[in-house]
Amino acid sequence: MSTNDRIRFRIRLVAILLIPVAVALAVRLYFVQIVAHEYYLDKARDTYTTTRVTSGKRGEIFDVHGNLLVSNIPSVNITADPSHIKNSGSRRRLAYLLAREFPETSYEDFFRKLAPTRRKRISANDPNPDGSGFRTVPNTYAMIARDVSLEKAARLKALARVNKFRCLFFKDSYKRIYPKGSLLSNVLGFTNIVDDNDVAQTGLEKFFDEQMTAQFGRETYERDRSGRPLLYGPHISQEARDGRNIYLTISEPIQSILEEELDVTFREWKPKTLYAALVDPKTGNVLAMAQRPTFDPNDRSTYTNEAGRPRIAEDGIEPGSIIKPFTIGKALDWGYVTPETEIDCDRGTWIYLGKPLRDSHPYDKLTVAGVIQKSSNIGTAKIAMLLGEEKVYEALRMFGFGQKTNLPFRTETAGYLPRVPKWDGLSITRFPIGYGVRVSPLQMLRAYCALANNGKLPQLRLVDRLEDPATGVVEQIPVKPPVQLFEHPECHRQLIDMMTLVTKKGGTAARAALPGYEVAGKTGTSRKYIPGRGYASGKYFSSFVGFVPARNPAFVMLVTVDEPHGAYYASTVAAPTFKRVAERVLRHMNIPPDPALLPENNRTRTNP
C-alpha cells in the first residue's frame, strides 16, 4: 500500500469515527438548544439573576395632633452562614470579633452558633442510622444580632471585609420603638420578633395589625460576577408598601398630665390597681386613659400580665354609688319623682325581705336631691322600687350597662346586667346602688357622657383616622350621632343641679371641687367581691366620676382606686386625684374659671 493510500485510509477511518461523535454532538446540541432550551436557560439565569426582597415600614401611631407615639427606626439584622467558614481558626477569630462587638453575648455562645454542622430532627421516613431521631446537616443559618444600629452594622461590615469573612449577611430592617416610654402603653400594646418578622402581641398593635403591617417588595435583576446589577437585561421591580398610620383621639399633653397625677396617687395609696380616663362627652373622643401598674414596651423586663393588659376595658367591677344617678335620673324623667319628693331613709337601716340595707350616716327623710347629695343607699333603693324591676332594667340598659363600648380592645368585657327573669327579690334594691352588677370603667364613662351631654349618649371613639403614607389618603372615622335618653330636658337639668351638690359643702365629694368652676359628679365606695369568698373585709373600690364645667363640660373623668391602703372612702382617695388632673387639664385647654364662682368674689358680694 502506497503512502497516499495509507493517508486516505486514515482519513476515512477518522471520518468514520468522528461521524457518530458529530451526530451525537448534533443530537445533544438539538436537545440542549431546542428540546431543553427553557430548562437550561432557567439554570443559567439562576447563576446571574438575583431577587432582592425589600420590606416597608410598619405603620406608626400618633395622637390626635400628630405627636408620635409608636415609630420605627432603621436598623440591620445580621446573620451568618457558618458553612462558608473555612476552618476552626477562622471560626474562633470571627466568634471573638462578634463577642467584642456584641458584649451581651459571650464568645462561647458565638462559637457555638458558628458550628459548621447542626443536628436536625428527621421524619419517620428519613434515614436514621443511630436511632436518635436526628441527623447531622450543614449549618447554613445563624442569627447573630437583630436591630443593630446603622453605624454599628457599617463598622462590622468593614471589619468583615478586612478579615475576609464572607459568611456574614446584613439585611436592612426597622426596629419598633415607643418614644414616650410607658405613656399609654397598656392601650398601644407592643410587637415581638417571631421568625425575623414583627408580630403584634397586644393592644392597638394587635387590633390594627392588618392595617399597619407593611407589604414586602421584590426586585429581580441580572448581575455580574461581583453582584452588581447589569444595565441591560430584564429588571422586574415591585415596590414595598408601608403600613397605614393610625391617629388616635388621645391628646398627648392631657395623657401626660393624667399619668403624672396617677403616679402621685399610686405612691400615696399603694392600691392594687388604679384606673382613670377622660372623654369629650360631645364627640365621645377618649382624650386620655391610663392605669397603674404599667410597663415600658421598650424594656420588656417591666412587663407583667397585670400591667400589660388594658384592664380599664377588661375588668368588671361592682361600681357602688357612682351608678345611682342613672336610676334616679330616669325616675325624674319618667315622672315617678321630683327633686323635692321626700324619701324615708329609716335612720340609716332598712330591713327588706329580712336583709338590712344601710347608709353610711343615719338620715330620717331626704329629698331626691338629698339622696344624690348624701349618696343614700336606702333612698336610691326606695326610688327604684317606685319604678319596678322592668323600668330599672330599662334605665340601666339604655345607659349602656351590660353592653360593650366597642372600643378597639379584643378582650373588652360587656359587664354583667342580667335580664329581669334572673333577678331575685333583693336585686331591685341592690342593682341601682351598684351591687350585684358588674361594669367596666369604660362603660361607666360612656354612661356619664350622656349626663354631661344634655342627656345624649355618644359612641366612644379611640381612633380618629387612618392614613396611607404612600398616597396621603386619609380615612376619617366618623363621629356617630348620639342617642337621646331623656324625654324631658328640664329633668336632665334638675339631675345636673343635684350632682353639683355632691362637690359642694355638705356633699360627699367636696374635695373634688374646683374654685371658679361648677363640678358635677358622684362618689362610689363599694366593697370588693371575691368569687368563691364573698365580699372581702377591708377591700374596696373607691371611685369618683365627674364633669366640668357642669353646664358645658369640656370632659368627663373617671378615677377608680382598687384596694387603696390607709383610707378607702372615694371622697378621700379618688376625688382629690380628679381635682388635681382637672385643674391642669382645664388650664391646658385654656378654659378660664367663672369669676362669679371664685371664693374672693363670693365674699365680696356677701360682705359689701
Coordinates of C-alpha atoms in Angstrom, one line a residue:
M1 CA 0.0 0.0 0.0
S2 CA 1.4 3.3 -1.0
T3 CA 1.8 6.2 1.3
N4 CA -1.1 8.0 -0.3
D5 CA -3.4 5.0 0.2
R6 CA -2.4 4.9 3.8
I7 CA -3.2 8.5 4.3
R8 CA -6.6 8.1 2.6
F9 CA -7.3 5.1 4.8
R10 CA -6.6 7.0 7.9
I11 CA -8.7 9.9 6.8
R12 CA -11.6 7.6 6.1
L13 CA -11.1 5.9 9.5
V14 CA -11.1 9.2 11.4
A15 CA -14.1 10.3 9.4
I16 CA -15.9 7.1 10.3
L17 CA -15.0 7.5 14.0
L18 CA -15.9 11.2 14.0
I19 CA -19.2 11.0 12.2
P20 CA -21.0 9.3 15.2
V21 CA -19.4 11.8 17.5
A22 CA -20.6 14.7 15.3
V23 CA -24.0 13.1 15.1
A24 CA -24.1 12.7 18.9
L25 CA -23.0 16.3 19.3
A26 CA -25.7 17.5 16.9
V27 CA -28.3 15.5 18.7
R28 CA -27.1 16.8 22.0
L29 CA -27.0 20.3 20.7
Y30 CA -30.5 20.0 19.3
F31 CA -31.7 18.7 22.7
V32 CA -30.0 21.5 24.6
Q33 CA -30.9 24.3 22.2
I34 CA -34.4 23.2 21.2
V35 CA -35.9 20.5 23.4
A36 CA -34.5 21.6 26.8
H37 CA -33.9 25.2 26.0
E38 CA -36.1 26.6 28.7
Y39 CA -34.7 24.3 31.3
Y40 CA -31.0 25.2 30.7
L41 CA -31.9 28.9 30.3
D42 CA -33.6 28.9 33.7
K43 CA -30.5 27.2 35.2
A44 CA -28.3 29.8 33.6
R45 CA -30.5 32.7 34.8
D46 CA -30.2 31.3 38.3
T47 CA -26.5 31.9 38.2
Y48 CA -26.6 35.6 37.1
T49 CA -30.1 36.6 38.2
T50 CA -30.9 37.5 41.7
T51 CA -34.0 38.6 43.7
R52 CA -33.8 41.2 46.5
V53 CA -36.6 41.3 49.0
T54 CA -37.3 44.7 50.5
S55 CA -39.6 45.5 53.4
G56 CA -41.7 48.5 54.0
K57 CA -42.2 50.2 57.4
R58 CA -44.9 49.1 59.8
G59 CA -47.5 51.8 60.2
E60 CA -46.9 54.3 63.0
I61 CA -49.3 55.5 65.7
F62 CA -49.9 59.2 66.5
D63 CA -52.0 61.2 68.9
V64 CA -54.8 63.4 67.5
H65 CA -52.4 66.3 66.9
G66 CA -49.8 64.2 65.1
N67 CA -47.4 63.6 68.1
L68 CA -45.6 60.4 67.5
L69 CA -46.4 57.6 70.0
V70 CA -45.2 54.5 68.2
S71 CA -42.5 54.6 65.5
N72 CA -39.8 52.7 63.6
I73 CA -36.0 53.4 63.3
P74 CA -33.8 51.9 60.5
S75 CA -31.7 49.0 61.7
V76 CA -29.9 46.0 60.4
N77 CA -30.3 42.3 61.1
I78 CA -27.1 40.3 60.9
T79 CA -27.0 36.6 60.1
A80 CA -24.2 34.1 59.2
D81 CA -23.8 31.1 57.0
P82 CA -21.3 29.0 59.1
S83 CA -20.9 26.6 56.2
H84 CA -18.8 29.3 54.5
I85 CA -16.2 29.4 57.3
K86 CA -13.0 27.8 56.1
N87 CA -11.6 26.3 59.3
S88 CA -11.7 26.3 63.1
G89 CA -9.2 29.1 63.3
S90 CA -11.4 31.4 61.2
R91 CA -14.4 30.4 63.3
R92 CA -12.6 31.3 66.5
R93 CA -11.5 34.7 65.1
L94 CA -15.0 35.5 64.0
A95 CA -16.5 34.5 67.3
Y96 CA -14.0 36.7 69.1
L97 CA -14.8 39.6 66.8
L98 CA -18.6 39.2 67.3
A99 CA -18.2 38.9 71.1
R100 CA -16.2 42.2 71.1
E101 CA -18.9 44.0 69.1
F102 CA -21.9 42.4 71.0
P103 CA -20.7 42.0 74.6
E104 CA -24.2 41.0 75.7
T105 CA -23.4 37.6 74.0
S106 CA -20.4 35.6 75.1
Y107 CA -17.6 34.3 72.9
E108 CA -18.6 30.7 73.7
D109 CA -22.2 31.4 72.5
F110 CA -21.0 32.8 69.2
F111 CA -18.5 30.0 68.7
R112 CA -21.4 27.5 69.3
K113 CA -23.6 29.4 66.8
L114 CA -20.9 29.3 64.2
A115 CA -20.5 25.5 64.3
P116 CA -20.2 24.1 60.7
T117 CA -22.9 21.4 61.3
R118 CA -26.1 21.1 63.4
R119 CA -28.4 18.4 64.5
K120 CA -31.8 18.3 62.6
R121 CA -34.8 16.4 63.7
I122 CA -35.8 13.9 61.0
S123 CA -39.2 12.5 59.9
A124 CA -40.0 8.8 60.2
N125 CA -39.3 8.2 56.5
D126 CA -35.8 9.7 56.6
P127 CA -32.7 7.5 57.1
N128 CA -32.0 7.3 60.8
P129 CA -28.9 5.1 61.4
D130 CA -28.3 5.9 65.0
G131 CA -31.9 5.8 66.2
S132 CA -31.6 9.2 67.8
G133 CA -34.3 11.0 65.7
F134 CA -31.7 13.5 64.5
R135 CA -29.2 13.7 61.7
T136 CA -26.2 15.9 61.2
V137 CA -26.6 18.6 58.4
P138 CA -24.6 21.6 57.3
N139 CA -25.3 24.7 59.4
T140 CA -26.3 27.3 56.9
Y141 CA -28.0 29.9 59.1
A142 CA -27.3 31.6 62.4
M143 CA -28.8 34.7 63.8
I144 CA -26.0 37.0 65.0
A145 CA -27.9 40.1 66.1
R146 CA -31.2 41.9 65.5
D147 CA -32.0 45.6 65.3
V148 CA -28.3 46.7 65.1
S149 CA -27.8 50.4 64.5
L150 CA -26.7 51.5 61.1
E151 CA -23.4 52.8 62.4
K152 CA -22.5 49.6 64.2
A153 CA -23.5 47.4 61.2
A154 CA -21.4 49.5 58.9
R155 CA -18.4 49.1 61.2
L156 CA -18.9 45.4 61.4
K157 CA -19.3 45.1 57.6
A158 CA -15.9 46.9 57.2
L159 CA -14.2 44.6 59.7
A160 CA -15.7 41.5 58.0
R161 CA -14.4 42.8 54.6
V162 CA -10.9 43.4 56.0
N163 CA -10.8 40.0 57.7
K164 CA -12.3 38.3 54.6
F165 CA -15.3 36.9 56.5
R166 CA -17.7 36.2 53.6
C167 CA -20.1 34.3 55.8
L168 CA -21.9 37.4 57.3
F169 CA -25.0 38.8 55.8
F170 CA -26.6 42.2 56.5
K171 CA -30.3 42.8 56.0
D172 CA -31.9 46.2 56.2
S173 CA -34.8 46.3 58.7
Y174 CA -36.7 48.5 61.1
K175 CA -36.9 48.4 64.9
R176 CA -40.2 49.2 66.6
I177 CA -39.8 51.8 69.2
Y178 CA -42.1 53.6 71.7
P179 CA -40.7 57.2 72.0
K180 CA -42.8 58.1 75.1
G181 CA -41.8 55.0 77.1
S182 CA -44.7 53.8 79.3
L183 CA -47.1 56.5 78.2
L184 CA -50.4 54.9 77.1
S185 CA -48.5 51.5 76.9
N186 CA -51.5 49.4 78.1
V187 CA -53.5 50.8 75.2
L188 CA -50.8 50.8 72.5
G189 CA -49.6 47.3 73.1
F190 CA -46.4 46.0 71.5
T191 CA -44.8 43.7 68.9
N192 CA -42.3 40.9 69.2
I193 CA -39.9 39.5 66.7
V194 CA -41.0 36.0 65.6
D195 CA -39.1 34.3 62.7
D196 CA -37.5 37.6 61.8
N197 CA -40.9 39.3 61.5
D198 CA -42.6 41.9 63.6
V199 CA -45.6 40.2 65.1
A200 CA -48.2 42.2 67.0
Q201 CA -48.9 40.8 70.5
T202 CA -51.3 43.1 72.4
G203 CA -53.3 46.4 72.3
L204 CA -53.9 48.5 69.3
E205 CA -50.8 47.0 67.7
K206 CA -52.7 43.7 67.5
F207 CA -56.2 45.1 66.8
F208 CA -54.9 47.1 63.8
D209 CA -52.2 44.7 62.8
E210 CA -53.6 44.1 59.3
Q211 CA -53.8 47.8 58.6
M212 CA -50.3 48.6 59.9
T213 CA -48.4 45.6 58.5
A214 CA -46.2 46.6 55.6
Q215 CA -46.1 44.7 52.3
F216 CA -42.9 43.2 51.1
G217 CA -41.3 44.3 47.8
R218 CA -39.3 42.3 45.3
E219 CA -36.6 43.4 42.8
T220 CA -35.4 40.8 40.2
Y221 CA -32.4 41.7 38.0
E222 CA -29.3 40.3 36.2
R223 CA -25.9 40.8 37.8
D224 CA -22.3 40.5 37.0
R225 CA -19.8 38.3 38.8
S226 CA -19.3 40.8 41.6
G227 CA -23.1 41.1 42.2
R228 CA -23.6 44.5 40.6
P229 CA -26.8 45.0 38.6
L230 CA -26.3 44.9 34.8
L231 CA -27.6 47.9 32.9
Y232 CA -29.3 45.7 30.3
G233 CA -31.5 42.6 30.6
P234 CA -34.8 42.2 32.4
H235 CA -35.4 44.2 35.6
I236 CA -38.6 43.5 37.4
S237 CA -39.5 45.6 40.5
Q238 CA -42.4 45.6 42.9
E239 CA -42.1 48.3 45.5
A240 CA -42.6 47.6 49.2
R241 CA -45.5 49.4 50.8
D242 CA -45.5 50.9 54.2
G243 CA -48.3 50.0 56.6
R244 CA -51.1 52.6 57.3
N245 CA -50.6 55.1 60.1
I246 CA -53.1 55.3 63.0
Y247 CA -54.2 58.6 64.5
L248 CA -55.9 58.3 67.9
T249 CA -58.3 60.7 69.7
I250 CA -55.8 60.8 72.5
S251 CA -54.2 64.1 73.3
E252 CA -50.6 63.5 74.4
P253 CA -50.4 66.6 76.7
I254 CA -53.6 65.5 78.5
Q255 CA -52.4 61.9 78.6
S256 CA -49.1 63.1 80.3
I257 CA -51.0 65.1 82.9
L258 CA -53.2 62.1 83.7
E259 CA -50.3 59.7 84.1
E260 CA -48.2 62.1 86.2
E261 CA -51.1 62.5 88.7
L262 CA -51.8 58.8 88.7
D263 CA -48.2 58.2 89.7
V264 CA -48.8 60.5 92.7
T265 CA -52.0 58.7 93.7
F266 CA -50.3 55.3 93.2
R267 CA -47.5 56.2 95.5
E268 CA -49.8 57.7 98.1
W269 CA -52.4 55.0 98.5
K270 CA -50.4 52.0 97.1
P271 CA -53.5 50.3 95.5
K272 CA -53.6 47.0 93.7
T273 CA -54.9 48.8 90.6
L274 CA -55.7 52.3 89.5
Y275 CA -57.8 53.3 86.5
A276 CA -58.6 56.7 85.1
A277 CA -59.7 58.2 81.8
L278 CA -61.0 61.5 80.3
V279 CA -63.6 61.7 77.5
D280 CA -65.1 64.6 75.5
P281 CA -68.8 64.0 76.1
K282 CA -70.0 65.7 72.9
T283 CA -67.9 63.6 70.5
G284 CA -67.2 60.5 72.6
N285 CA -63.4 61.1 71.9
V286 CA -61.2 59.5 74.5
L287 CA -58.7 62.2 75.4
A288 CA -56.6 60.1 77.8
M289 CA -56.7 56.8 79.6
A290 CA -54.2 55.1 81.9
Q291 CA -53.8 52.6 84.6
R292 CA -51.3 51.6 87.2
P293 CA -49.3 49.4 87.4
T294 CA -47.9 49.9 83.9
F295 CA -44.8 48.9 81.9
D296 CA -42.4 50.3 79.3
P297 CA -42.7 48.5 75.9
N298 CA -39.1 49.4 75.2
D299 CA -38.0 47.3 78.2
R300 CA -39.9 44.0 78.3
S301 CA -38.5 43.1 81.7
T302 CA -41.0 45.6 83.1
Y303 CA -43.9 43.7 81.6
T304 CA -46.4 41.6 83.6
N305 CA -49.8 40.4 82.6
E306 CA -51.5 42.7 85.2
A307 CA -49.5 45.7 83.9
G308 CA -49.8 44.9 80.3
R309 CA -53.5 44.2 79.6
P310 CA -56.0 47.1 79.2
R311 CA -57.8 46.5 82.4
I312 CA -59.9 49.6 82.1
A313 CA -61.7 47.8 79.3
E314 CA -61.4 44.2 80.6
D315 CA -62.2 44.4 84.3
G316 CA -65.7 44.2 85.5
I317 CA -66.2 45.8 88.9
E318 CA -69.2 46.4 91.2
P319 CA -69.3 50.2 90.9
G320 CA -71.2 51.2 94.1
S321 CA -72.8 54.6 94.3
I322 CA -71.5 56.1 91.0
I323 CA -74.3 54.2 89.3
K324 CA -77.1 55.8 91.3
P325 CA -77.7 58.9 89.1
F326 CA -79.0 56.7 86.2
T327 CA -81.9 55.1 88.0
I328 CA -82.8 58.4 89.8
G329 CA -82.4 60.4 86.6
K330 CA -84.9 58.2 84.7
A331 CA -87.2 58.2 87.7
L332 CA -87.3 62.0 87.3
D333 CA -87.6 61.8 83.6
W334 CA -90.5 59.3 83.7
G335 CA -92.3 61.4 86.3
Y336 CA -92.1 59.0 89.3
V337 CA -90.4 61.6 91.5
T338 CA -89.4 65.3 91.5
P339 CA -86.3 66.8 93.1
E340 CA -88.5 67.7 96.2
T341 CA -90.0 64.3 96.7
E342 CA -89.2 63.1 100.2
I343 CA -87.9 59.6 100.8
D344 CA -87.9 58.0 104.3
C345 CA -84.4 56.7 104.9
D346 CA -85.3 54.9 108.1
R347 CA -82.5 56.4 110.2
G348 CA -79.8 54.6 108.3
T349 CA -81.0 51.0 108.4
W350 CA -83.8 49.5 106.3
I351 CA -84.9 45.8 106.5
Y352 CA -86.2 44.4 103.2
L353 CA -87.0 40.7 102.8
G354 CA -85.2 40.1 106.0
K355 CA -82.0 41.7 104.8
P356 CA -80.6 45.0 106.1
L357 CA -79.6 47.9 103.8
R358 CA -77.6 50.6 105.5
D359 CA -76.4 54.2 104.8
S360 CA -73.1 55.5 105.9
H361 CA -74.9 58.1 108.1
P362 CA -78.4 57.9 109.6
Y363 CA -81.0 60.1 107.8
D364 CA -84.7 60.4 108.6
K365 CA -86.2 61.9 105.4
L366 CA -84.3 63.2 102.4
T367 CA -85.5 64.8 99.2
V368 CA -84.5 63.2 96.0
A369 CA -81.8 65.9 95.7
G370 CA -80.6 65.0 99.2
V371 CA -80.5 61.3 98.2
I372 CA -78.0 62.2 95.5
Q373 CA -76.0 64.7 97.6
K374 CA -75.7 62.4 100.6
S375 CA -75.5 59.2 98.5
S376 CA -78.2 57.4 100.4
N377 CA -78.4 53.7 99.6
I378 CA -81.8 53.4 101.2
G379 CA -83.2 56.4 99.4
T380 CA -82.0 55.1 96.0
A381 CA -83.4 51.6 96.6
K382 CA -86.8 53.0 97.5
I383 CA -86.8 55.2 94.4
A384 CA -86.0 52.1 92.3
M385 CA -88.9 50.3 93.9
L386 CA -91.2 53.1 92.7
L387 CA -90.1 52.3 89.2
G388 CA -90.3 48.5 89.4
E389 CA -88.0 45.9 88.1
E390 CA -88.7 46.3 84.3
K391 CA -88.2 50.1 84.4
V392 CA -85.0 49.8 86.5
Y393 CA -83.6 47.3 84.0
E394 CA -84.6 49.5 81.1
A395 CA -83.0 52.6 82.7
L396 CA -79.6 50.8 83.3
R397 CA -79.7 49.1 79.9
M398 CA -80.3 52.3 78.0
F399 CA -77.2 53.9 79.5
G400 CA -75.1 51.0 78.1
F401 CA -74.6 48.7 81.0
G402 CA -74.3 45.1 80.1
Q403 CA -73.0 46.1 76.6
K404 CA -69.5 46.6 75.2
T405 CA -68.4 50.1 74.3
N406 CA -66.9 48.7 71.1
L407 CA -63.6 50.5 71.5
P408 CA -60.8 48.6 69.7
F409 CA -60.0 46.1 72.5
R410 CA -60.5 42.5 71.6
T411 CA -60.9 41.4 75.2
E412 CA -63.3 44.1 76.3
T413 CA -65.9 42.9 78.8
A414 CA -69.6 43.5 78.5
G415 CA -70.0 43.5 82.2
Y416 CA -73.0 41.8 83.9
L417 CA -76.5 43.1 84.0
P418 CA -78.9 40.1 84.0
R419 CA -82.4 40.3 82.5
V420 CA -85.3 40.6 84.9
P421 CA -86.3 36.9 85.0
K422 CA -82.9 36.2 86.6
W423 CA -83.3 38.8 89.3
D424 CA -84.1 37.7 92.9
G425 CA -86.2 39.7 95.4
L426 CA -83.3 41.8 96.5
S427 CA -82.0 42.7 93.0
I428 CA -84.2 45.8 92.7
T429 CA -82.7 47.2 95.9
R430 CA -79.1 46.3 95.1
F431 CA -78.5 46.8 91.4
P432 CA -79.4 50.6 91.4
I433 CA -76.8 51.2 94.2
G434 CA -74.0 49.3 92.3
Y435 CA -74.0 45.9 93.9
G436 CA -74.7 42.6 92.1
V437 CA -73.9 44.2 88.7
R438 CA -70.5 44.5 87.1
V439 CA -69.4 47.3 84.8
S440 CA -66.2 48.2 83.2
P441 CA -64.7 51.7 83.9
L442 CA -65.2 52.5 80.2
Q443 CA -68.9 51.6 80.4
M444 CA -69.3 54.0 83.3
L445 CA -67.5 56.8 81.5
R446 CA -69.8 56.3 78.5
A447 CA -72.9 56.5 80.7
Y448 CA -71.7 59.7 82.4
C449 CA -71.1 61.2 78.9
A450 CA -74.9 61.0 78.4
L451 CA -75.4 63.0 81.7
A452 CA -72.8 65.6 80.6
N453 CA -74.1 65.8 77.0
N454 CA -77.6 67.1 77.6
G455 CA -78.9 63.5 78.0
K456 CA -77.4 62.3 74.8
L457 CA -75.4 59.0 74.8
P458 CA -72.4 59.2 72.4
Q459 CA -70.4 56.4 70.9
L460 CA -66.9 56.3 72.4
R461 CA -64.0 56.8 69.9
L462 CA -60.3 56.0 70.4
V463 CA -59.3 56.2 66.7
D464 CA -59.8 59.4 64.8
R465 CA -58.4 58.5 61.3
L466 CA -56.1 56.1 59.3
E467 CA -53.6 57.4 56.8
D468 CA -51.9 55.7 53.8
P469 CA -48.4 57.2 53.9
A470 CA -47.7 56.3 50.2
T471 CA -50.7 58.2 48.8
G472 CA -51.6 60.6 51.7
V473 CA -55.2 59.3 51.6
V474 CA -56.9 59.7 54.9
E475 CA -59.8 57.6 56.1
Q476 CA -61.7 59.6 58.7
I477 CA -63.6 57.5 61.4
P478 CA -67.0 59.2 61.6
V479 CA -68.5 60.5 64.8
K480 CA -71.7 58.7 65.2
P481 CA -74.8 60.7 66.2
P482 CA -75.6 60.4 70.0
V483 CA -78.8 58.8 71.2
Q484 CA -81.2 61.0 73.2
L485 CA -82.0 59.3 76.5
F486 CA -84.1 61.9 78.3
E487 CA -87.6 62.7 77.2
H488 CA -87.8 65.9 79.3
P489 CA -84.7 68.2 79.1
E490 CA -85.8 70.0 82.3
C491 CA -85.5 66.7 84.2
H492 CA -81.9 66.3 82.9
R493 CA -81.1 69.8 84.1
Q494 CA -82.6 69.0 87.6
L495 CA -80.3 66.0 87.8
I496 CA -77.2 68.0 87.0
D497 CA -78.2 70.5 89.7
M498 CA -78.4 67.7 92.2
M499 CA -75.0 66.3 91.1
T500 CA -73.3 69.7 91.6
L501 CA -74.4 69.5 95.2
V502 CA -72.1 66.4 95.6
T503 CA -69.0 68.6 95.2
K504 CA -70.3 71.5 97.4
K505 CA -70.2 71.8 101.2
G506 CA -72.2 69.0 102.7
G507 CA -71.8 66.7 99.7
T508 CA -69.7 63.5 99.6
A509 CA -67.0 64.9 97.2
A510 CA -66.2 68.4 98.4
R511 CA -62.5 67.5 97.8
A512 CA -63.3 67.4 94.1
A513 CA -64.5 71.0 94.0
L514 CA -62.6 73.4 91.8
P515 CA -62.5 77.2 92.6
G516 CA -64.2 79.1 89.8
Y517 CA -65.9 76.0 88.3
E518 CA -69.1 74.1 88.9
V519 CA -68.3 70.4 89.1
A520 CA -71.0 67.7 88.7
G521 CA -70.1 64.2 89.9
K522 CA -70.6 61.3 92.2
T523 CA -68.6 59.2 94.6
G524 CA -68.7 55.5 95.0
T525 CA -67.1 53.3 97.6
S526 CA -68.0 49.6 97.2
R527 CA -66.9 46.5 99.0
K528 CA -64.9 44.2 96.8
Y529 CA -66.5 40.9 95.9
I530 CA -64.1 37.9 95.6
P531 CA -65.5 35.0 93.7
G532 CA -66.0 32.0 95.9
R533 CA -65.3 34.0 99.1
G534 CA -68.0 36.8 99.0
Y535 CA -67.3 40.4 100.0
A536 CA -63.8 40.7 101.3
S537 CA -63.3 42.5 104.6
G538 CA -61.2 45.7 104.2
K539 CA -61.1 45.6 100.4
Y540 CA -62.8 48.4 98.4
F541 CA -63.2 50.0 95.1
S542 CA -63.1 53.8 95.5
S543 CA -64.4 55.8 92.6
F544 CA -65.3 59.3 91.5
V545 CA -66.8 60.3 88.2
G546 CA -67.5 63.9 87.3
F547 CA -67.6 66.5 84.6
V548 CA -66.6 70.2 84.4
P549 CA -67.8 72.8 83.8
A550 CA -71.1 71.3 84.8
R551 CA -73.2 73.2 82.4
N552 CA -71.0 72.9 79.4
P553 CA -68.5 70.1 80.1
A554 CA -65.1 70.1 78.5
F555 CA -64.6 66.5 79.6
V556 CA -65.9 63.7 81.8
M557 CA -63.3 62.0 84.1
L558 CA -63.4 58.7 86.0
V559 CA -60.9 57.7 88.7
T560 CA -61.2 54.2 90.3
V561 CA -58.8 53.0 93.0
D562 CA -58.7 49.3 93.7
E563 CA -57.8 48.3 97.2
P564 CA -56.2 51.5 98.5
H565 CA -54.2 51.3 101.7
G566 CA -54.5 53.9 104.5
A567 CA -58.0 55.1 103.6
Y568 CA -60.8 53.8 101.3
Y569 CA -63.6 56.4 101.1
A570 CA -63.8 57.8 97.5
S571 CA -64.0 61.3 98.9
T572 CA -60.6 60.9 100.4
V573 CA -58.9 58.7 97.8
A574 CA -60.4 59.3 94.3
A575 CA -61.8 62.8 94.5
P576 CA -58.5 64.7 95.1
T577 CA -57.0 62.9 92.1
F578 CA -59.9 64.2 90.0
K579 CA -59.3 67.7 91.2
R580 CA -55.6 67.7 90.5
V581 CA -56.0 66.4 87.0
A582 CA -59.0 68.6 86.2
E583 CA -57.1 71.8 87.3
R584 CA -54.2 71.1 85.0
V585 CA -56.3 69.9 82.0
L586 CA -58.6 73.0 82.2
R587 CA -55.6 75.2 82.2
H588 CA -54.1 73.3 79.2
M589 CA -57.4 73.6 77.4
N590 CA -57.5 77.3 78.2
I591 CA -60.9 77.2 79.9
P592 CA -60.9 80.0 82.4
P593 CA -62.8 79.9 85.7
D594 CA -66.1 81.8 86.1
P595 CA -65.2 84.9 88.1
A596 CA -68.6 84.8 89.8
L597 CA -67.8 81.4 91.3
L598 CA -64.4 82.4 92.7
P599 CA -64.3 82.4 96.5
E600 CA -63.0 86.0 96.8
N601 CA -65.8 87.4 94.6
N602 CA -68.4 85.5 96.6
R603 CA -67.0 87.0 99.9
T604 CA -67.1 90.5 98.3
R605 CA -70.8 90.1 97.3
T606 CA -71.8 88.8 100.7
N607 CA -69.8 91.3 102.7
P608 CA -70.1 94.7 100.9

